[in-house]
Each structure stands twice: as structure tokens, then as C-alpha cells.
Amino acid sequence: MDTQKELFRIGNGPSSSHTMGPQRAAEKFLKKNSDADKYVVDLYGSLALTGRGHLADVIIKKTLGEQKTEVRFFGELFYEYHPNGMKFFAYKDEILTDEWLVFSVGGGALKELNEPRDTHPNHFYRFKTMEDIMSYLTIQKISFLDYIYESEDRDILEWAQTTIDAMFEAVERGLASIKEVLPGPLKVRRRAPSIYGKFQKSTDFNTLVFAASLAVAEENADGGVIVTAPTCGSSGVVPGVLYSYFKTETVSKEMLAKALLVGGLFGNLVKENASISGAEVGCQGEIGTACSMAAAALTYLRGGSNMQIEYAAEIALEHHLGMTCDPVLGYVQIPCIERNALSAKRAIDSSNYALLTDGKHYIDFDSVVTSLKETGKDLNAIYRETSLGGLAKVNVNHD
Ligand code: SF4
């Protein structure tokens, strides 16, 4: 299982698979073919169907050069390996000099055709399942955090603190934004600043959670800098919960960084054993995973036992199973933005619930991850980030 540094990435929204991934791919291709005088980039499957709304073409052209680059869309062509395929072509004097087929597999990560998803097998973490991790923790009498420290590089806590800072900067930018309308034809209005104004009058915790998670989701929709947690579309859930806790309880940034790492362990397991890509498994893999990570992090902060932390993460993920990905017009706005706020609240409820128990429960985290993967495979393709079905077909009044 990979390092958490590959899970939480700082970068521009609105989509880790449709914006960050293509941007990284374009940067790599440009480095190798800097002397080309023309680039053609073909987008396939989900990348083609929602690429415009997710600004995939804009970021590719910006990276390779507006004048030299043509982006073509082939929405009917799905590779079995992953639905987010793209092929780069480089030309010099009209002669093809290089081509590269690559896939944006979620969270900004790239893979080549048939490349194993985990390129560092067991390099960072010894165990691939929560069952194995839990037995190890029990035998060793250690915490999740101890296991994370054993597994990651020595600077992991410092890195997590920087990541928390980037998350909170996105929250505060979103809360203070004076831009009223988000880009795109839906003309979606930012709500975080006004809801934050209501929090300042009422000091109601839930109002702050809504405001903080919306703030990041709106920044993301505006192409601002956010942290994938685990993706761009779901980037508001974890910071929404952690920021609200930070503002209303006495807790250090170091503790928050530790909590982030505990939450990240659960996100990493979903990434490893199922998928965090909406194009592959629907929104359950994005928002469901984010909710699970936030629930685990919060339960850790509140002093939960290993079993209670695992239970909170399991509840949060279990009750997102089957959630479809159907962004209206392909923009990461409706239902995505609101979904971040509601899932942040659900993460808190999952933590509350788990803390009311001794942590024993019937369905373990690994089983939910397996169900998520199977459910994702069974979901009709129209519900996997193609904007061809579900809410994406609803006629939204945007005047
Ligand atoms: S519906 Fe969910 S998975 Fe799909 S783009 Fe929106 S946040 Fe991402």
C-alpha cells in the first residue's frame, strides 16, 4: 500500500481524475517532447464525456500550449483497464514523433495500460486489509498512529501538518470569498460565506461544519487550490470536519495532523482494495470514502479506541454504498458541493454513533470495501461520471 503522500495531494480543482491527472500527464509528456511543434490529445470514456465540465481540455491546452494543442473527445471509447483513458501525440514538422496512452485512475494518480494499481506493493504498509491491521494492533498493543509511524517516512507528521494548513487555507479562502457565482452555465452561487455569517451569529457547530465543507467544495469548483481527500470532488468533507473541530475545541494542529493520518489510512485501504474514482465506482468511492476518513479522524480526536475508530469509518462508508456519480452538465457542482456538506455531517454522526458503543459490530470495514468495489462494477456506466444518467439528466433551472 502506498504512502499517504500519494493520497492527499495539494493542487487545483475541480477534479483529481479529470483535471489534476490530465495536468500531470501533460506535464510529463511535455518534458519528454518539449521540442514538438504540435500536440494532439485524445480523451476517452468518462474523461471525454465530462472532460469539458471538469476543465480537462482547458488544463491540457494550458500545459502544452494553447496554440499548439488540439484536444479531441471520444466518449464512446472505454478501455476496460480504466474509464479515464487519454492518448498524447507529439508531432514535429507534421511527423508523429511520440505517443503515450495513460490513465487517470483517481486522486490525481496516473497509470499506464495494465500497470498494477499499486506500484509500490507493500513498500510502505505491511498489511493490505483492515483485518490484518487490527490483529497486528491488538497483538502489539499499539494504535493506528503507531502503525502509520512504523510504515511511513520519518517526516510524515510534519508533512501532515503542512497538509492541514493547505486544507484550512482553502476553508478560509472559501469562507471569505467575494466571488458570488461559480464558473459554468449552471451559475451556481457560493453559499459558504453567507452560511458562515449565520454561524458567527449563532455559533451553532453544525452551521460551521456546513460552511467549512461548502467553502472547500466551492473553492474546488472554482478551480482553486485544495487538497484531495481523497479526491477533488470530495475535498470538502475532511477539512469541513477538522476545521470545525479546531475552531470549537481546544486542540493543537499537531493532533489534527495525527487525526488526518488515521483517516488517511482508511482512504488508502479503499484506494488499494476498491477505488476512489467516481468514473470507476461512482460517488460512493469519492464522497463515501471522504466521509469514512473524516469519521475515523474525528473518532481518533475524541479519544476513541481502535475498534471505535474502525467502526466509525465502517458506518460512514457502509451508508454511502451505491451512491451514484451524476454531475449535472459534467460540472463538479450539482450534486457535488452540497454532498460535501451533508457527508461532513454524516461523518460526525458516524463518529457519535460509534462512540456510543464498545466498537463491536457485525460488518467489518474490509467487507464494505469489497461491497463498494462490486457495487461500483455493477453500476450502469451512466452513473459513473459520464453525466448521462441520474441527476445529470435533470433539467436544472439556472437562470
Ligand atoms: S457526483 Fe461525486 S463522484 Fe461524481 S463528480 Fe460529483 S463528487 Fe465526484
PDB file of C-alpha atoms in Angstrom, residues 70-235:
ATOM      1  CA  GLU A  70      -5.798  20.063 -30.153  1.00  0.00           C
ATOM      2  CA  VAL A  71      -7.962  18.057 -27.713  1.00  0.00           C
ATOM      3  CA  ARG A  72     -10.384  15.509 -29.174  1.00  0.00           C
ATOM      4  CA  PHE A  73     -13.225  13.731 -27.346  1.00  0.00           C
ATOM      5  CA  PHE A  74     -14.142  10.047 -27.819  1.00  0.00           C
ATOM      6  CA  GLY A  75     -16.860   9.413 -25.245  1.00  0.00           C
ATOM      7  CA  GLU A  76     -17.929   6.103 -26.780  1.00  0.00           C
ATOM      8  CA  LEU A  77     -14.481   4.537 -26.360  1.00  0.00           C
ATOM      9  CA  PHE A  78     -13.990   2.933 -22.939  1.00  0.00           C
ATOM     10  CA  TYR A  79     -10.842   0.970 -22.117  1.00  0.00           C
ATOM     11  CA  GLU A  80     -11.520  -1.984 -19.844  1.00  0.00           C
ATOM     12  CA  TYR A  81      -8.487  -1.134 -17.721  1.00  0.00           C
ATOM     13  CA  HIS A  82      -9.991   2.189 -16.603  1.00  0.00           C
ATOM     14  CA  PRO A  83     -12.673   4.566 -17.983  1.00  0.00           C
ATOM     15  CA  ASN A  84     -10.392   7.634 -17.825  1.00  0.00           C
ATOM     16  CA  GLY A  85      -8.057   6.995 -20.746  1.00  0.00           C
ATOM     17  CA  MET A  86      -6.130   9.609 -22.706  1.00  0.00           C
ATOM     18  CA  LYS A  87      -3.591   9.419 -25.511  1.00  0.00           C
ATOM     19  CA  PHE A  88      -0.998  12.061 -26.202  1.00  0.00           C
ATOM     20  CA  PHE A  89       0.572  12.539 -29.646  1.00  0.00           C
ATOM     21  CA  ALA A  90       3.598  14.735 -30.385  1.00  0.00           C
ATOM     22  CA  TYR A  91       4.424  15.989 -33.887  1.00  0.00           C
ATOM     23  CA  LYS A  92       7.440  17.712 -35.355  1.00  0.00           C
ATOM     24  CA  ASP A  93       7.134  19.060 -38.933  1.00  0.00           C
ATOM     25  CA  GLU A  94       3.891  17.042 -39.293  1.00  0.00           C
ATOM     26  CA  ILE A  95       5.699  13.779 -38.431  1.00  0.00           C
ATOM     27  CA  LEU A  96       4.497  11.786 -35.429  1.00  0.00           C
ATOM     28  CA  THR A  97       7.434  11.608 -33.006  1.00  0.00           C
ATOM     29  CA  ASP A  98       5.875  10.121 -29.889  1.00  0.00           C
ATOM     30  CA  GLU A  99       2.603   8.802 -28.495  1.00  0.00           C
ATOM     31  CA  TRP A 100       1.551   7.823 -24.963  1.00  0.00           C
ATOM     32  CA  LEU A 101      -1.557   6.098 -23.672  1.00  0.00           C
ATOM     33  CA  VAL A 102      -2.133   6.807 -20.000  1.00  0.00           C
ATOM     34  CA  PHE A 103      -4.988   6.590 -17.495  1.00  0.00           C
ATOM     35  CA  SER A 104      -6.047   8.981 -14.770  1.00  0.00           C
ATOM     36  CA  VAL A 105      -7.083   6.498 -12.104  1.00  0.00           C
ATOM     37  CA  GLY A 106      -8.309   8.827  -9.355  1.00  0.00           C
ATOM     38  CA  GLY A 107      -6.824  11.178  -6.790  1.00  0.00           C
ATOM     39  CA  GLY A 108      -4.527  12.649  -9.489  1.00  0.00           C
ATOM     40  CA  ALA A 109      -2.650   9.349  -9.951  1.00  0.00           C
ATOM     41  CA  LEU A 110      -1.578   8.073 -13.387  1.00  0.00           C
ATOM     42  CA  LYS A 111      -1.124   4.520 -14.646  1.00  0.00           C
ATOM     43  CA  GLU A 112      -0.143   3.017 -17.968  1.00  0.00           C
ATOM     44  CA  LEU A 113      -2.169   0.252 -19.612  1.00  0.00           C
ATOM     45  CA  ASN A 114      -2.254  -2.908 -17.469  1.00  0.00           C
ATOM     46  CA  GLU A 115       0.180  -1.453 -14.955  1.00  0.00           C
ATOM     47  CA  PRO A 116      -0.662  -2.822 -11.491  1.00  0.00           C
ATOM     48  CA  ARG A 117      -2.611  -0.243  -9.483  1.00  0.00           C
ATOM     49  CA  ASP A 118      -0.172  -0.435  -6.605  1.00  0.00           C
ATOM     50  CA  THR A 119       3.288   0.207  -7.965  1.00  0.00           C
ATOM     51  CA  HIS A 120       4.877   0.013  -4.522  1.00  0.00           C
ATOM     52  CA  PRO A 121       3.408  -3.254  -3.261  1.00  0.00           C
ATOM     53  CA  ASN A 122       3.757  -3.443   0.494  1.00  0.00           C
ATOM     54  CA  HIS A 123       6.502  -0.877   0.252  1.00  0.00           C
ATOM     55  CA  PHE A 124       5.089   1.495   2.841  1.00  0.00           C
ATOM     56  CA  TYR A 125       2.467  -0.532   4.679  1.00  0.00           C
ATOM     57  CA  ARG A 126       2.868  -4.199   5.598  1.00  0.00           C
ATOM     58  CA  PHE A 127      -0.822  -5.044   5.549  1.00  0.00           C
ATOM     59  CA  LYS A 128      -3.420  -4.639   2.841  1.00  0.00           C
ATOM     60  CA  THR A 129      -6.564  -5.284   4.877  1.00  0.00           C
ATOM     61  CA  MET A 130      -8.089  -3.776   7.980  1.00  0.00           C
ATOM     62  CA  GLU A 131      -8.470  -7.264   9.414  1.00  0.00           C
ATOM     63  CA  ASP A 132      -4.700  -7.798   9.314  1.00  0.00           C
ATOM     64  CA  ILE A 133      -4.053  -4.305  10.642  1.00  0.00           C
ATOM     65  CA  MET A 134      -6.468  -4.777  13.552  1.00  0.00           C
ATOM     66  CA  SER A 135      -4.922  -8.120  14.561  1.00  0.00           C
ATOM     67  CA  TYR A 136      -1.459  -6.572  14.409  1.00  0.00           C
ATOM     68  CA  LEU A 137      -2.540  -3.618  16.563  1.00  0.00           C
ATOM     69  CA  THR A 138      -4.119  -5.974  19.086  1.00  0.00           C
ATOM     70  CA  ILE A 139      -1.089  -8.261  19.299  1.00  0.00           C
ATOM     71  CA  GLN A 140       1.370  -5.371  19.510  1.00  0.00           C
ATOM     72  CA  LYS A 141      -0.933  -3.318  21.783  1.00  0.00           C
ATOM     73  CA  ILE A 142      -0.389  -0.255  19.616  1.00  0.00           C
ATOM     74  CA  SER A 143      -2.589   2.416  17.988  1.00  0.00           C
ATOM     75  CA  PHE A 144      -3.369   3.167  14.344  1.00  0.00           C
ATOM     76  CA  LEU A 145      -0.978   6.075  14.580  1.00  0.00           C
ATOM     77  CA  ASP A 146       1.862   3.848  15.836  1.00  0.00           C
ATOM     78  CA  TYR A 147       1.322   1.594  12.825  1.00  0.00           C
ATOM     79  CA  ILE A 148       1.320   4.603  10.484  1.00  0.00           C
ATOM     80  CA  TYR A 149       4.570   5.892  12.003  1.00  0.00           C
ATOM     81  CA  GLU A 150       6.134   2.449  11.540  1.00  0.00           C
ATOM     82  CA  SER A 151       5.091   2.429   7.893  1.00  0.00           C
ATOM     83  CA  GLU A 152       5.655   5.949   6.547  1.00  0.00           C
ATOM     84  CA  ASP A 153       8.738   8.126   6.085  1.00  0.00           C
ATOM     85  CA  ARG A 154      10.026   9.873   9.198  1.00  0.00           C
ATOM     86  CA  ASP A 155       8.754  13.275   8.112  1.00  0.00           C
ATOM     87  CA  ILE A 156       5.143  12.118   7.847  1.00  0.00           C
ATOM     88  CA  LEU A 157       3.793  14.145  10.784  1.00  0.00           C
ATOM     89  CA  GLU A 158       5.463  17.317   9.550  1.00  0.00           C
ATOM     90  CA  TRP A 159       4.059  16.672   6.080  1.00  0.00           C
ATOM     91  CA  ALA A 160       0.569  16.087   7.536  1.00  0.00           C
ATOM     92  CA  GLN A 161       0.752  19.428   9.352  1.00  0.00           C
ATOM     93  CA  THR A 162       1.542  21.172   6.057  1.00  0.00           C
ATOM     94  CA  THR A 163      -1.408  19.362   4.509  1.00  0.00           C
ATOM     95  CA  ILE A 164      -3.709  20.512   7.320  1.00  0.00           C
ATOM     96  CA  ASP A 165      -2.507  24.079   6.712  1.00  0.00           C
ATOM     97  CA  ALA A 166      -3.361  23.803   2.996  1.00  0.00           C
ATOM     98  CA  MET A 167      -6.792  22.428   3.860  1.00  0.00           C
ATOM     99  CA  PHE A 168      -7.543  25.234   6.295  1.00  0.00           C
ATOM    100  CA  GLU A 169      -6.296  27.864   3.840  1.00  0.00           C
ATOM    101  CA  ALA A 170      -8.854  26.530   1.342  1.00  0.00           C
ATOM    102  CA  VAL A 171     -11.578  26.714   4.003  1.00  0.00           C
ATOM    103  CA  GLU A 172     -10.732  30.301   4.894  1.00  0.00           C
ATOM    104  CA  ARG A 173     -10.447  31.408   1.271  1.00  0.00           C
ATOM    105  CA  GLY A 174     -13.860  29.911   0.587  1.00  0.00           C
ATOM    106  CA  LEU A 175     -15.469  31.445   3.675  1.00  0.00           C
ATOM    107  CA  ALA A 176     -14.152  34.905   2.788  1.00  0.00           C
ATOM    108  CA  SER A 177     -14.742  34.729  -0.960  1.00  0.00           C
ATOM    109  CA  ILE A 178     -16.363  37.734  -2.528  1.00  0.00           C
ATOM    110  CA  LYS A 179     -16.981  35.963  -5.836  1.00  0.00           C
ATOM    111  CA  GLU A 180     -20.674  35.183  -5.843  1.00  0.00           C
ATOM    112  CA  VAL A 181     -21.122  32.880  -8.801  1.00  0.00           C
ATOM    113  CA  LEU A 182     -19.112  29.800  -9.729  1.00  0.00           C
ATOM    114  CA  PRO A 183     -17.863  29.331 -13.298  1.00  0.00           C
ATOM    115  CA  GLY A 184     -20.013  27.461 -15.811  1.00  0.00           C
ATOM    116  CA  PRO A 185     -23.503  27.550 -17.290  1.00  0.00           C
ATOM    117  CA  LEU A 186     -25.265  26.450 -14.082  1.00  0.00           C
ATOM    118  CA  LYS A 187     -24.424  29.792 -12.452  1.00  0.00           C
ATOM    119  CA  VAL A 188     -24.280  28.128  -9.055  1.00  0.00           C
ATOM    120  CA  ARG A 189     -23.990  30.634  -6.224  1.00  0.00           C
ATOM    121  CA  ARG A 190     -21.453  30.228  -3.458  1.00  0.00           C
ATOM    122  CA  ARG A 191     -23.182  29.644  -0.144  1.00  0.00           C
ATOM    123  CA  ALA A 192     -20.284  29.224   2.276  1.00  0.00           C
ATOM    124  CA  PRO A 193     -19.806  32.950   3.069  1.00  0.00           C
ATOM    125  CA  SER A 194     -23.462  33.563   3.950  1.00  0.00           C
ATOM    126  CA  ILE A 195     -23.785  30.366   5.971  1.00  0.00           C
ATOM    127  CA  TYR A 196     -20.583  31.306   7.787  1.00  0.00           C
ATOM    128  CA  GLY A 197     -22.192  34.671   8.598  1.00  0.00           C
ATOM    129  CA  LYS A 198     -25.060  32.738  10.199  1.00  0.00           C
ATOM    130  CA  PHE A 199     -22.587  30.682  12.227  1.00  0.00           C
ATOM    131  CA  GLN A 200     -20.980  33.854  13.556  1.00  0.00           C
ATOM    132  CA  LYS A 201     -24.354  34.941  14.926  1.00  0.00           C
ATOM    133  CA  SER A 202     -25.483  31.564  16.249  1.00  0.00           C
ATOM    134  CA  THR A 203     -22.165  29.752  16.990  1.00  0.00           C
ATOM    135  CA  ASP A 204     -24.007  26.545  16.101  1.00  0.00           C
ATOM    136  CA  PHE A 205     -21.451  23.771  15.398  1.00  0.00           C
ATOM    137  CA  ASN A 206     -23.425  22.187  12.552  1.00  0.00           C
ATOM    138  CA  THR A 207     -23.687  25.531  10.791  1.00  0.00           C
ATOM    139  CA  LEU A 208     -19.899  25.845  10.918  1.00  0.00           C
ATOM    140  CA  VAL A 209     -19.497  22.299   9.548  1.00  0.00           C
ATOM    141  CA  PHE A 210     -21.755  23.139   6.598  1.00  0.00           C
ATOM    142  CA  ALA A 211     -19.969  26.444   5.949  1.00  0.00           C
ATOM    143  CA  ALA A 212     -16.446  24.987   6.153  1.00  0.00           C
ATOM    144  CA  SER A 213     -17.115  21.987   3.929  1.00  0.00           C
ATOM    145  CA  LEU A 214     -19.008  24.097   1.386  1.00  0.00           C
ATOM    146  CA  ALA A 215     -16.146  26.606   1.409  1.00  0.00           C
ATOM    147  CA  VAL A 216     -13.668  23.997   0.152  1.00  0.00           C
ATOM    148  CA  ALA A 217     -16.099  22.383  -2.296  1.00  0.00           C
ATOM    149  CA  GLU A 218     -16.816  25.827  -3.770  1.00  0.00           C
ATOM    150  CA  GLU A 219     -13.137  26.669  -3.989  1.00  0.00           C
ATOM    151  CA  ASN A 220     -12.667  23.384  -5.804  1.00  0.00           C
ATOM    152  CA  ALA A 221     -15.482  24.128  -8.244  1.00  0.00           C
ATOM    153  CA  ASP A 222     -13.813  27.486  -8.905  1.00  0.00           C
ATOM    154  CA  GLY A 223     -10.504  25.792  -9.801  1.00  0.00           C
ATOM    155  CA  GLY A 224      -8.870  26.930  -6.542  1.00  0.00           C
ATOM    156  CA  VAL A 225      -6.124  25.145  -4.629  1.00  0.00           C
ATOM    157  CA  ILE A 226      -7.438  22.349  -2.434  1.00  0.00           C
ATOM    158  CA  VAL A 227      -6.212  19.034  -1.005  1.00  0.00           C
ATOM    159  CA  THR A 228      -7.537  15.801  -2.473  1.00  0.00           C
ATOM    160  CA  ALA A 229      -9.195  13.976   0.413  1.00  0.00           C
ATOM    161  CA  PRO A 230      -9.340  11.559  -1.249  1.00  0.00           C
ATOM    162  CA  THR A 231     -10.367  13.399  -4.473  1.00  0.00           C
ATOM    163  CA  CYS A 232     -11.081  16.962  -5.561  1.00  0.00           C
ATOM    164  CA  GLY A 233     -14.848  16.432  -5.782  1.00  0.00           C
ATOM    165  CA  SER A 234     -14.912  15.189  -2.192  1.00  0.00           C
ATOM    166  CA  SER A 235     -12.259  17.591  -0.892  1.00  0.00           C
TER     167      SER A 235
END
